[in-house]
Tab-separated table of C-alpha atoms in Angstrom:
chain	number	residue	atom	x	y	z
E	1	UNK	CA	-2.032	-44.036	10.929
E	2	UNK	CA	-4.127	-42.055	8.560
E	3	UNK	CA	-3.727	-43.356	4.987
E	4	UNK	CA	-3.412	-40.310	2.134
E	5	UNK	CA	-6.741	-40.272	0.870
E	6	UNK	CA	-8.267	-39.873	4.690
E	7	UNK	CA	-5.541	-37.256	5.113
E	8	UNK	CA	-6.607	-35.648	1.610
E	9	UNK	CA	-10.457	-35.249	2.608
E	10	UNK	CA	-9.474	-33.843	5.850
E	11	UNK	CA	-7.772	-31.079	4.402
E	12	UNK	CA	-10.467	-30.399	2.065
E	13	UNK	CA	-13.163	-30.221	4.318
E	14	UNK	CA	-11.285	-27.543	6.553
E	15	UNK	CA	-12.405	-23.465	5.802
E	16	UNK	CA	-10.371	-21.515	4.146
E	17	UNK	CA	-7.878	-19.768	5.705
E	18	UNK	CA	-9.027	-15.802	5.361
E	19	UNK	CA	-5.505	-14.295	5.367
E	20	UNK	CA	-5.003	-15.786	1.929
E	21	UNK	CA	-8.088	-13.940	0.393
E	22	UNK	CA	-7.831	-10.633	-1.504
E	23	UNK	CA	-10.553	-8.277	-2.268
E	24	UNK	CA	-11.397	-6.212	-5.036
E	25	UNK	CA	-12.021	-2.918	-4.223
E	26	UNK	CA	-14.431	-1.979	-7.001
E	27	UNK	CA	-17.168	-4.409	-6.581
E	28	UNK	CA	-15.770	-5.670	-3.315
E	29	UNK	CA	-15.650	-9.393	-4.587
E	30	UNK	CA	-13.536	-11.756	-2.872
E	31	UNK	CA	-11.014	-14.015	-4.051
E	32	UNK	CA	-7.975	-16.212	-4.050
E	33	UNK	CA	-4.578	-15.693	-6.006
E	34	UNK	CA	-3.715	-18.344	-8.854
E	35	UNK	CA	-0.267	-18.882	-7.016
E	36	UNK	CA	-2.227	-19.692	-3.730
E	37	UNK	CA	-4.767	-21.749	-5.569
E	38	UNK	CA	-1.712	-23.702	-7.153
E	39	UNK	CA	0.303	-23.681	-3.580
E	40	UNK	CA	-2.735	-25.408	-2.108
E	41	UNK	CA	-3.124	-27.851	-4.568
E	42	UNK	CA	0.338	-29.008	-4.260
E	43	UNK	CA	0.081	-29.010	-0.496
E	44	UNK	CA	-2.930	-30.958	-0.146
E	45	UNK	CA	-2.688	-33.436	-3.329
E	46	UNK	CA	1.141	-33.590	-3.636
E	47	UNK	CA	3.220	-31.999	-6.620
E	48	UNK	CA	3.066	-35.275	-8.471
E	49	UNK	CA	-0.368	-36.150	-7.952
E	50	UNK	CA	-2.172	-33.361	-9.739
E	51	UNK	CA	-1.906	-30.993	-13.034
E	52	UNK	CA	-4.080	-29.585	-15.709
E	53	UNK	CA	-4.418	-29.126	-19.257
E	54	UNK	CA	-5.992	-26.774	-21.428
E	55	UNK	CA	-8.915	-27.733	-23.139
E	56	UNK	CA	-10.032	-25.156	-25.014
E	57	UNK	CA	-7.079	-22.514	-26.139
E	58	UNK	CA	-7.982	-18.874	-25.131
E	59	UNK	CA	-9.993	-17.288	-27.881
E	60	UNK	CA	-10.623	-13.279	-27.694
E	61	UNK	CA	-13.996	-12.316	-27.640
E	62	UNK	CA	-16.223	-9.469	-27.312
E	63	UNK	CA	-18.656	-9.569	-24.211
E	64	UNK	CA	-21.181	-6.610	-23.182
E	65	UNK	CA	-19.013	-4.399	-25.582
E	66	UNK	CA	-15.594	-5.196	-24.185
E	67	UNK	CA	-13.076	-7.352	-25.242
E	68	UNK	CA	-11.605	-10.502	-23.588
E	69	UNK	CA	-10.189	-14.168	-23.666
E	70	UNK	CA	-12.216	-17.276	-22.983
E	71	UNK	CA	-11.046	-20.823	-22.113
E	72	UNK	CA	-11.456	-24.169	-20.586
E	73	UNK	CA	-9.283	-25.912	-18.177
E	74	UNK	CA	-9.273	-29.451	-16.962
E	75	UNK	CA	-7.890	-30.251	-13.706
E	76	UNK	CA	-6.647	-33.971	-12.602
E	77	UNK	CA	-5.986	-35.405	-9.154
E	78	UNK	CA	-4.762	-39.016	-8.683
E	79	UNK	CA	-7.441	-40.247	-5.680
E	80	UNK	CA	-6.741	-43.736	-4.370
E	81	UNK	CA	-5.593	-44.885	-7.556
E	82	UNK	CA	-7.943	-43.246	-9.758
E	83	UNK	CA	-8.190	-39.725	-11.686
E	84	UNK	CA	-10.463	-37.438	-10.598
E	85	UNK	CA	-11.385	-34.738	-13.001
E	86	UNK	CA	-13.208	-31.374	-13.013
E	87	UNK	CA	-13.294	-29.046	-15.958
E	88	UNK	CA	-14.039	-25.288	-16.070
E	89	UNK	CA	-13.949	-22.027	-18.301
E	90	UNK	CA	-12.237	-18.930	-17.286
E	91	UNK	CA	-12.299	-15.434	-18.791
E	92	UNK	CA	-10.002	-12.283	-18.448
E	93	UNK	CA	-10.899	-8.797	-19.969
E	94	UNK	CA	-8.533	-7.136	-21.909
E	95	UNK	CA	-7.294	-3.871	-20.372
E	96	UNK	CA	-5.441	-1.161	-21.334
E	97	UNK	CA	-2.070	0.155	-19.864
E	98	UNK	CA	-2.389	3.482	-17.990
E	99	UNK	CA	-0.203	5.728	-20.480
E	100	UNK	CA	0.002	4.521	-23.658
E	101	UNK	CA	-3.247	2.709	-23.501
E	102	UNK	CA	-2.579	-0.067	-25.158
E	103	UNK	CA	-4.372	-3.648	-24.724
E	104	UNK	CA	-2.574	-6.140	-22.291
E	105	UNK	CA	-3.298	-9.123	-24.551
E	106	UNK	CA	-0.762	-11.166	-22.883
E	107	UNK	CA	-2.089	-10.557	-19.644
E	108	UNK	CA	-5.556	-11.372	-20.066
E	109	UNK	CA	-4.295	-14.237	-22.239
E	110	UNK	CA	-2.521	-15.776	-19.410
E	111	UNK	CA	-5.170	-14.419	-16.716
E	112	UNK	CA	-8.000	-16.113	-18.173
E	113	UNK	CA	-6.103	-19.732	-18.163
E	114	UNK	CA	-5.337	-18.762	-14.178
E	115	UNK	CA	-9.066	-18.190	-13.978
E	116	UNK	CA	-10.395	-21.571	-15.452
E	117	UNK	CA	-7.623	-23.323	-13.314
E	118	UNK	CA	-9.112	-21.545	-10.114
E	119	UNK	CA	-12.806	-22.299	-11.288
E	120	UNK	CA	-11.999	-26.082	-11.999
E	121	UNK	CA	-9.924	-26.327	-8.476
E	122	UNK	CA	-12.839	-24.694	-6.844
E	123	UNK	CA	-14.950	-28.036	-7.328
E	124	UNK	CA	-12.809	-29.413	-4.578
E	125	UNK	CA	-14.314	-27.362	-2.022
E	126	UNK	CA	-13.481	-24.254	0.318
E	127	UNK	CA	-9.630	-24.754	0.321
E	128	UNK	CA	-9.892	-23.546	-3.191
E	129	UNK	CA	-12.231	-20.619	-2.492
E	130	UNK	CA	-15.487	-22.365	-3.508
E	131	UNK	CA	-17.597	-20.388	-0.671
E	132	UNK	CA	-16.422	-17.223	-2.334
E	133	UNK	CA	-18.338	-17.874	-5.090
E	134	UNK	CA	-21.776	-17.974	-3.015
E	135	UNK	CA	-23.559	-14.984	-4.742
E	136	UNK	CA	-25.872	-14.571	-2.077
E	137	UNK	CA	-22.789	-14.072	0.844
E	138	UNK	CA	-21.006	-11.674	-1.276
E	139	UNK	CA	-24.176	-9.169	-1.984
E	140	UNK	CA	-24.667	-9.346	1.696
E	141	UNK	CA	-20.875	-8.139	2.085
E	142	UNK	CA	-21.386	-5.513	-0.447
E	143	UNK	CA	-24.448	-3.901	1.127
E	144	UNK	CA	-22.755	-4.313	4.341
E	145	UNK	CA	-19.972	-2.155	3.583
E	146	UNK	CA	-19.874	1.560	4.038
E	147	UNK	CA	-19.353	4.260	1.728
E	148	UNK	CA	-16.403	6.780	1.914
E	149	UNK	CA	-18.825	9.279	3.066
E	150	UNK	CA	-19.973	7.099	5.800
E	151	UNK	CA	-16.342	6.034	6.586
E	152	UNK	CA	-15.385	9.684	6.773
E	153	UNK	CA	-18.124	9.869	9.495
E	154	UNK	CA	-16.303	7.179	11.382
E	155	UNK	CA	-12.885	8.460	11.103
E	156	UNK	CA	-12.413	9.546	14.927
E	157	UNK	CA	-13.536	5.948	15.666
E	158	UNK	CA	-11.407	4.212	13.390
E	159	UNK	CA	-8.125	6.271	14.630
E	160	UNK	CA	-9.238	5.401	18.379
E	161	UNK	CA	-9.063	1.512	17.123
E	162	UNK	CA	-5.502	2.422	15.514
E	163	UNK	CA	-4.204	3.756	18.715
E	164	UNK	CA	-5.092	0.679	20.428
E	165	UNK	CA	-1.791	-1.559	21.122
E	166	UNK	CA	-3.338	-4.580	23.103
E	167	UNK	CA	-6.600	-6.436	22.745
E	168	UNK	CA	-7.605	-5.163	25.774
E	169	UNK	CA	-7.763	-1.786	24.378
E	170	UNK	CA	-9.326	-2.663	21.667
E	171	UNK	CA	-12.321	-4.339	23.880
E	172	UNK	CA	-12.113	-1.319	25.632
E	173	UNK	CA	-12.930	1.097	22.693
E	174	UNK	CA	-15.078	-1.051	21.319
E	175	UNK	CA	-17.672	-0.607	24.377
E	176	UNK	CA	-17.106	2.826	24.121
E	177	UNK	CA	-17.952	3.243	20.872
E	178	UNK	CA	-21.279	0.846	21.196
E	179	UNK	CA	-22.235	3.142	24.218
E	180	UNK	CA	-21.923	6.127	21.532
E	181	UNK	CA	-23.777	3.999	18.774
E	182	UNK	CA	-26.912	3.603	21.121
E	183	UNK	CA	-26.497	7.174	22.329
E	184	UNK	CA	-26.447	8.304	18.670
E	185	UNK	CA	-28.684	5.389	17.203
E	186	UNK	CA	-26.165	4.305	14.719
E	187	UNK	CA	-27.396	2.018	12.170
E	188	UNK	CA	-27.056	-1.920	12.490
E	189	UNK	CA	-24.310	-1.422	9.585
E	190	UNK	CA	-22.209	1.190	10.605
E	191	UNK	CA	-22.023	-0.585	14.240
E	192	UNK	CA	-21.492	-4.073	12.254
E	193	UNK	CA	-18.692	-2.225	10.558
E	194	UNK	CA	-17.018	-0.897	13.595
E	195	UNK	CA	-17.055	-4.661	15.244
E	196	UNK	CA	-15.353	-5.810	12.064
E	197	UNK	CA	-12.754	-3.206	12.143
E	198	UNK	CA	-12.166	-3.927	15.725
E	199	UNK	CA	-12.019	-7.737	15.235
E	200	UNK	CA	-9.334	-6.929	12.481
E	201	UNK	CA	-7.307	-4.770	14.379
E	202	UNK	CA	-7.383	-7.604	17.232
E	203	UNK	CA	-6.199	-10.114	14.683
E	204	UNK	CA	-3.653	-7.844	13.443
E	205	UNK	CA	-2.374	-7.277	17.241
E	206	UNK	CA	-2.055	-10.814	17.976
E	207	UNK	CA	0.209	-11.369	14.848
E	208	UNK	CA	2.431	-8.354	15.533
E	209	UNK	CA	3.038	-9.715	19.162
E	210	UNK	CA	3.746	-13.091	18.146
E	211	UNK	CA	5.992	-11.791	15.589
E	212	UNK	CA	7.843	-9.498	18.384
E	213	UNK	CA	7.854	-12.468	20.770
E	214	UNK	CA	9.333	-14.844	18.012
E	215	UNK	CA	12.359	-11.979	17.437
E	216	UNK	CA	12.948	-11.762	20.947
E	217	UNK	CA	13.320	-15.438	21.131
E	218	UNK	CA	15.396	-15.688	18.449
E	219	UNK	CA	17.923	-13.067	19.801
E	220	UNK	CA	18.116	-14.630	22.992
E	221	UNK	CA	18.936	-17.981	21.471
G	1	UNK	CA	-11.133	15.220	-2.887
G	2	UNK	CA	-7.625	16.069	-3.478
G	3	UNK	CA	-6.883	19.592	-3.018
G	4	UNK	CA	-3.071	19.890	-2.965
G	5	UNK	CA	-0.115	17.931	-4.300
G	6	UNK	CA	2.956	16.686	-2.621
G	7	UNK	CA	5.485	13.997	-2.888
G	8	UNK	CA	4.033	11.880	-0.481
G	9	UNK	CA	0.689	12.198	-1.677
G	10	UNK	CA	1.634	11.001	-5.322
G	11	UNK	CA	4.018	8.452	-3.722
G	12	UNK	CA	1.130	7.047	-1.265
G	13	UNK	CA	-1.163	6.769	-4.272
G	14	UNK	CA	1.088	4.770	-6.393
G	15	UNK	CA	2.029	2.751	-3.585
G	16	UNK	CA	-1.294	1.737	-2.462
G	17	UNK	CA	-4.646	3.357	-3.247
G	18	UNK	CA	-6.075	2.486	0.008
G	19	UNK	CA	-3.296	3.837	1.903
G	20	UNK	CA	-3.833	7.113	0.194
G	21	UNK	CA	-7.576	6.788	0.692
G	22	UNK	CA	-7.009	6.179	4.633
G	23	UNK	CA	-4.435	9.209	4.594
G	24	UNK	CA	-5.954	12.129	2.240
G	25	UNK	CA	-9.465	10.959	2.305
G	26	UNK	CA	-10.306	9.539	5.794
G	27	UNK	CA	-7.805	12.064	7.123
G	28	UNK	CA	-6.466	8.951	9.519
G	29	UNK	CA	-3.266	9.488	11.181
G	30	UNK	CA	-2.739	5.544	11.465
G	31	UNK	CA	-0.446	3.788	13.753
G	32	UNK	CA	3.005	4.980	14.786
G	33	UNK	CA	4.993	2.467	12.852
G	34	UNK	CA	7.903	1.338	15.282
G	35	UNK	CA	10.523	1.005	12.574
G	36	UNK	CA	9.780	4.680	11.278
G	37	UNK	CA	10.123	6.139	15.118
G	38	UNK	CA	13.624	5.954	15.134
G	39	UNK	CA	13.970	7.900	12.010
G	40	UNK	CA	11.804	10.702	12.973
G	41	UNK	CA	13.900	11.254	16.063
G	42	UNK	CA	17.270	11.459	14.153
G	43	UNK	CA	15.614	13.438	11.832
G	44	UNK	CA	14.763	15.793	14.656
G	45	UNK	CA	17.714	15.736	16.293
G	46	UNK	CA	19.665	16.830	12.833
G	47	UNK	CA	17.037	19.576	12.459
G	48	UNK	CA	18.044	21.057	16.001
G	49	UNK	CA	21.756	20.625	15.313
G	50	UNK	CA	21.669	22.853	12.184
G	51	UNK	CA	19.382	25.009	13.949
G	52	UNK	CA	21.880	25.724	16.760
G	53	UNK	CA	19.686	24.187	19.516
G	54	UNK	CA	20.434	21.541	22.192
G	55	UNK	CA	20.656	18.041	20.534
G	56	UNK	CA	21.599	14.525	21.130
G	57	UNK	CA	25.250	14.233	20.322
G	58	UNK	CA	25.784	10.738	20.685
G	59	UNK	CA	22.574	9.626	18.487
G	60	UNK	CA	23.836	11.839	15.276
G	61	UNK	CA	27.734	11.831	16.079
G	62	UNK	CA	28.489	10.135	12.857
G	63	UNK	CA	26.386	12.811	10.907
G	64	UNK	CA	27.919	15.813	12.737
G	65	UNK	CA	31.263	14.174	11.501
G	66	UNK	CA	30.653	14.537	7.913
G	67	UNK	CA	28.411	17.546	7.804
G	68	UNK	CA	29.377	20.679	9.299
G	69	UNK	CA	27.254	23.247	11.365
G	70	UNK	CA	27.493	25.836	8.157
G	71	UNK	CA	25.531	23.150	6.149
G	72	UNK	CA	22.437	25.361	7.031
G	73	UNK	CA	18.770	25.073	7.168
G	74	UNK	CA	17.107	27.805	4.996
G	75	UNK	CA	14.076	28.496	7.128
G	76	UNK	CA	12.736	31.628	4.422
G	77	UNK	CA	12.450	28.318	2.256
G	78	UNK	CA	11.159	25.880	4.533
G	79	UNK	CA	7.817	24.490	3.064
G	80	UNK	CA	5.493	24.216	5.748
G	81	UNK	CA	2.728	21.289	6.089
G	82	UNK	CA	-0.741	21.583	4.574
G	83	UNK	CA	-2.643	24.276	6.114
G	84	UNK	CA	0.252	26.227	7.519
G	85	UNK	CA	1.812	27.847	4.355
G	86	UNK	CA	0.950	29.619	1.183
G	87	UNK	CA	0.932	27.550	-1.821
G	88	UNK	CA	4.358	27.364	-3.664
G	89	UNK	CA	3.949	29.504	-6.686
G	90	UNK	CA	5.014	26.534	-8.950
G	91	UNK	CA	1.882	25.188	-9.584
G	92	UNK	CA	0.651	28.668	-10.151
G	93	UNK	CA	2.107	29.032	-13.366
G	94	UNK	CA	1.039	25.418	-14.315
G	95	UNK	CA	-2.424	26.408	-15.124
G	96	UNK	CA	-3.814	22.887	-15.958
G	97	UNK	CA	-2.998	21.414	-12.824
G	98	UNK	CA	-4.790	23.723	-10.399
G	99	UNK	CA	-3.513	22.453	-7.488
G	100	UNK	CA	-1.026	23.720	-4.696
G	101	UNK	CA	2.022	22.044	-4.266
G	102	UNK	CA	2.731	21.483	-0.187
G	103	UNK	CA	5.801	19.496	1.053
G	104	UNK	CA	8.848	19.604	3.636
G	105	UNK	CA	12.115	19.793	2.549
G	106	UNK	CA	15.169	18.942	4.947
G	107	UNK	CA	17.696	21.133	3.848
G	108	UNK	CA	18.690	23.951	1.043
G	109	UNK	CA	22.424	23.923	0.766
G	110	UNK	CA	24.609	26.402	-1.086
G	111	UNK	CA	23.885	25.453	-4.584
G	112	UNK	CA	22.026	22.175	-3.859
G	113	UNK	CA	19.151	20.519	-2.037
G	114	UNK	CA	19.470	17.583	0.180
G	115	UNK	CA	17.139	15.245	2.131
G	116	UNK	CA	18.508	12.932	5.278
G	117	UNK	CA	17.349	9.342	5.118
G	118	UNK	CA	17.834	7.245	8.314
G	119	UNK	CA	17.361	3.777	6.978
G	120	UNK	CA	19.124	0.266	6.491
G	121	UNK	CA	21.678	0.700	4.466
G	122	UNK	CA	21.941	3.294	1.769
G	123	UNK	CA	20.227	4.318	-1.303
G	124	UNK	CA	21.929	3.346	-4.476
G	125	UNK	CA	22.801	5.960	-7.316
G	126	UNK	CA	19.973	4.282	-9.324
G	127	UNK	CA	17.516	4.528	-6.470
G	128	UNK	CA	18.523	8.047	-6.379
G	129	UNK	CA	18.322	8.764	-10.015
G	130	UNK	CA	14.946	6.996	-10.614
G	131	UNK	CA	13.490	8.740	-7.253
G	132	UNK	CA	10.291	11.257	-7.733
G	133	UNK	CA	11.021	13.215	-4.456
G	134	UNK	CA	14.357	15.195	-6.073
G	135	UNK	CA	12.399	15.829	-8.877
G	136	UNK	CA	9.723	17.411	-7.336
G	137	UNK	CA	12.094	19.649	-5.497
G	138	UNK	CA	14.333	20.229	-7.710
G	139	UNK	CA	11.559	21.437	-10.395
G	140	UNK	CA	10.242	23.722	-7.241
G	141	UNK	CA	14.018	25.040	-6.788
G	142	UNK	CA	14.187	25.749	-10.895
G	143	UNK	CA	10.699	27.791	-11.026
G	144	UNK	CA	11.439	29.709	-7.964
G	145	UNK	CA	15.492	30.583	-8.518
G	146	UNK	CA	15.724	29.943	-12.184
G	147	UNK	CA	18.435	27.193	-11.372
G	148	UNK	CA	18.941	23.738	-11.662
G	149	UNK	CA	20.809	22.174	-8.587
G	150	UNK	CA	21.904	18.834	-7.980
G	151	UNK	CA	19.912	16.988	-5.225
G	152	UNK	CA	21.869	15.231	-1.959
G	153	UNK	CA	20.625	12.188	0.010
G	154	UNK	CA	22.459	11.944	3.139
G	155	UNK	CA	21.953	8.351	4.101
G	156	UNK	CA	22.509	7.307	7.478
G	157	UNK	CA	22.518	3.774	8.163
G	158	UNK	CA	20.284	2.526	11.321
G	159	UNK	CA	22.641	-0.573	12.269
G	160	UNK	CA	26.084	0.852	11.634
G	161	UNK	CA	25.573	4.443	11.924
G	162	UNK	CA	27.563	5.106	8.693
G	163	UNK	CA	26.846	8.089	6.420
G	164	UNK	CA	26.792	7.968	2.856
G	165	UNK	CA	26.482	11.051	0.569
G	166	UNK	CA	24.545	10.318	-2.722
G	167	UNK	CA	24.218	13.028	-5.310
G	168	UNK	CA	21.536	12.874	-7.998
G	169	UNK	CA	20.709	15.570	-10.986
G	170	UNK	CA	17.618	16.241	-13.172
G	171	UNK	CA	16.919	18.340	-16.457
G	172	UNK	CA	14.398	20.211	-17.712
G	173	UNK	CA	13.160	17.083	-19.547
G	174	UNK	CA	12.567	15.366	-16.020
G	175	UNK	CA	10.552	18.294	-14.893
G	176	UNK	CA	8.303	18.333	-18.186
G	177	UNK	CA	7.941	14.449	-17.883
G	178	UNK	CA	7.159	14.620	-14.195
G	179	UNK	CA	4.504	16.971	-14.822
G	180	UNK	CA	2.647	15.161	-17.253
G	181	UNK	CA	2.683	12.075	-14.810
G	182	UNK	CA	1.324	14.223	-11.803
G	183	UNK	CA	-1.397	15.328	-14.374
G	184	UNK	CA	-2.511	12.005	-15.253
G	185	UNK	CA	-1.979	10.639	-11.539
G	186	UNK	CA	-4.457	13.842	-10.671
G	187	UNK	CA	-7.204	12.530	-13.144
G	188	UNK	CA	-6.988	8.957	-11.910
G	189	UNK	CA	-7.303	10.112	-8.214
G	190	UNK	CA	-10.160	12.036	-9.190
G	191	UNK	CA	-11.659	9.293	-10.845
G	192	UNK	CA	-11.183	6.899	-7.975
G	193	UNK	CA	-12.781	9.602	-5.585
G	194	UNK	CA	-15.959	9.677	-7.919
G	195	UNK	CA	-16.257	6.185	-8.160
G	196	UNK	CA	-15.047	5.658	-4.512
G	197	UNK	CA	-13.030	2.954	-5.909
G	198	UNK	CA	-9.541	2.102	-4.079
G	199	UNK	CA	-7.366	-0.551	-5.054
G	200	UNK	CA	-4.868	-2.061	-2.524
G	201	UNK	CA	-1.216	-3.013	-3.281
G	202	UNK	CA	-0.817	-5.471	-0.715
G	203	UNK	CA	2.651	-6.924	-0.383
G	204	UNK	CA	5.492	-6.654	2.115
G	205	UNK	CA	5.468	-2.865	2.383
G	206	UNK	CA	1.853	-3.682	4.501
G	207	UNK	CA	4.339	-4.483	7.470
G	208	UNK	CA	5.526	-0.637	7.505
G	209	UNK	CA	2.036	0.777	6.857
G	210	UNK	CA	0.392	3.158	9.325
G	211	UNK	CA	-3.061	1.503	8.425
G	212	UNK	CA	-2.214	-2.039	8.662
G	213	UNK	CA	-4.608	-3.054	11.193
G	214	UNK	CA	-7.471	-1.589	9.719
G	215	UNK	CA	-6.730	-2.764	6.321
G	216	UNK	CA	-9.129	-5.480	4.598
G	217	UNK	CA	-6.133	-6.320	2.227
G	218	UNK	CA	-3.214	-6.287	4.341
G	219	UNK	CA	-0.713	-9.085	3.973
G	220	UNK	CA	0.330	-10.865	7.206
């Protein structure tokens, strides 16, 4: 029978479930939401075995001509009867409301605490999005992304993938696309983009089909 | 680049900018969402009923019991989809917008406009009062007919087949506010198009999105 510490270490070694990862459109930066990080901590460490404190309360600062809040948070986790502590800083820009252009101070104040919490938690590994902070990896992702103009040129093939109902249809569509890619001498970037999209479509079809099966089973029951 | 305005374009943008990009920038039809297929069929049968064509009596029996045939579709005012019509003149009077208005309205009755909703349950009065859709079409009617009329939602419950009628009204102030909001939205859209930056709004609505399968930000 495994003890609690072994179970925790095992969980921490696992790669992060990609479905919880969000992506900022403007710079393609991947991240996890604050509530996801907290849910992960509760799940892995236990509700009563971890917590955090604000070691530096949010301070309004000016950075690169913009206003933002900066703070620091310390996370503690009870592991094997001992307290393990990780501390990090957090920052959040003060943005303006769309209509009245008023600064959203409260959002930034709370947001910087969430940022610091996530950054402190990431010291515990990939379950808290540590790999998403890898800059080299992010740069590759940015350069792999097609511009809107390039995407427009691929829209016919994107629609073909959207019309697929099964994984087999997606494979067939991708084979056809690969042949066109060779014929028309596509760049590796374009072809990789289509491969990535077809994988996404297949994953989506698998989830939809399993939900459909579950609903049908529930109806029968 | 944005070249027209419609209720669904504005709605798409406000619901999820990535959805807007897929539909209006990349021109993708998307996949047919099962949950919306029944609604489309219901609309088509109601349309046939009003036009005096053969229709599926069983499917829309609750509707035909409530709405008699003289509740007709006035095809003279049917606004056709983008590419098939002249732009509606109301936006020529609003020169700052410089974009034509396109849309399709279900029905123009005698002294009111109406829209058919095939859905789970029905719209609440509050939802009807807060919806942008009636404001758009009542605004169009006010410009073209110089009259403010009420808007009626005909809600057909998917599960029970029950029909409910929800009435909502608008004022000139509402039209002015919508105009201001639309101008700001157009500016935001143009900025996003220039920067090629679209923000997703992932959530429960991803399950009903036609672009769910290819969207990198979909919520499972």
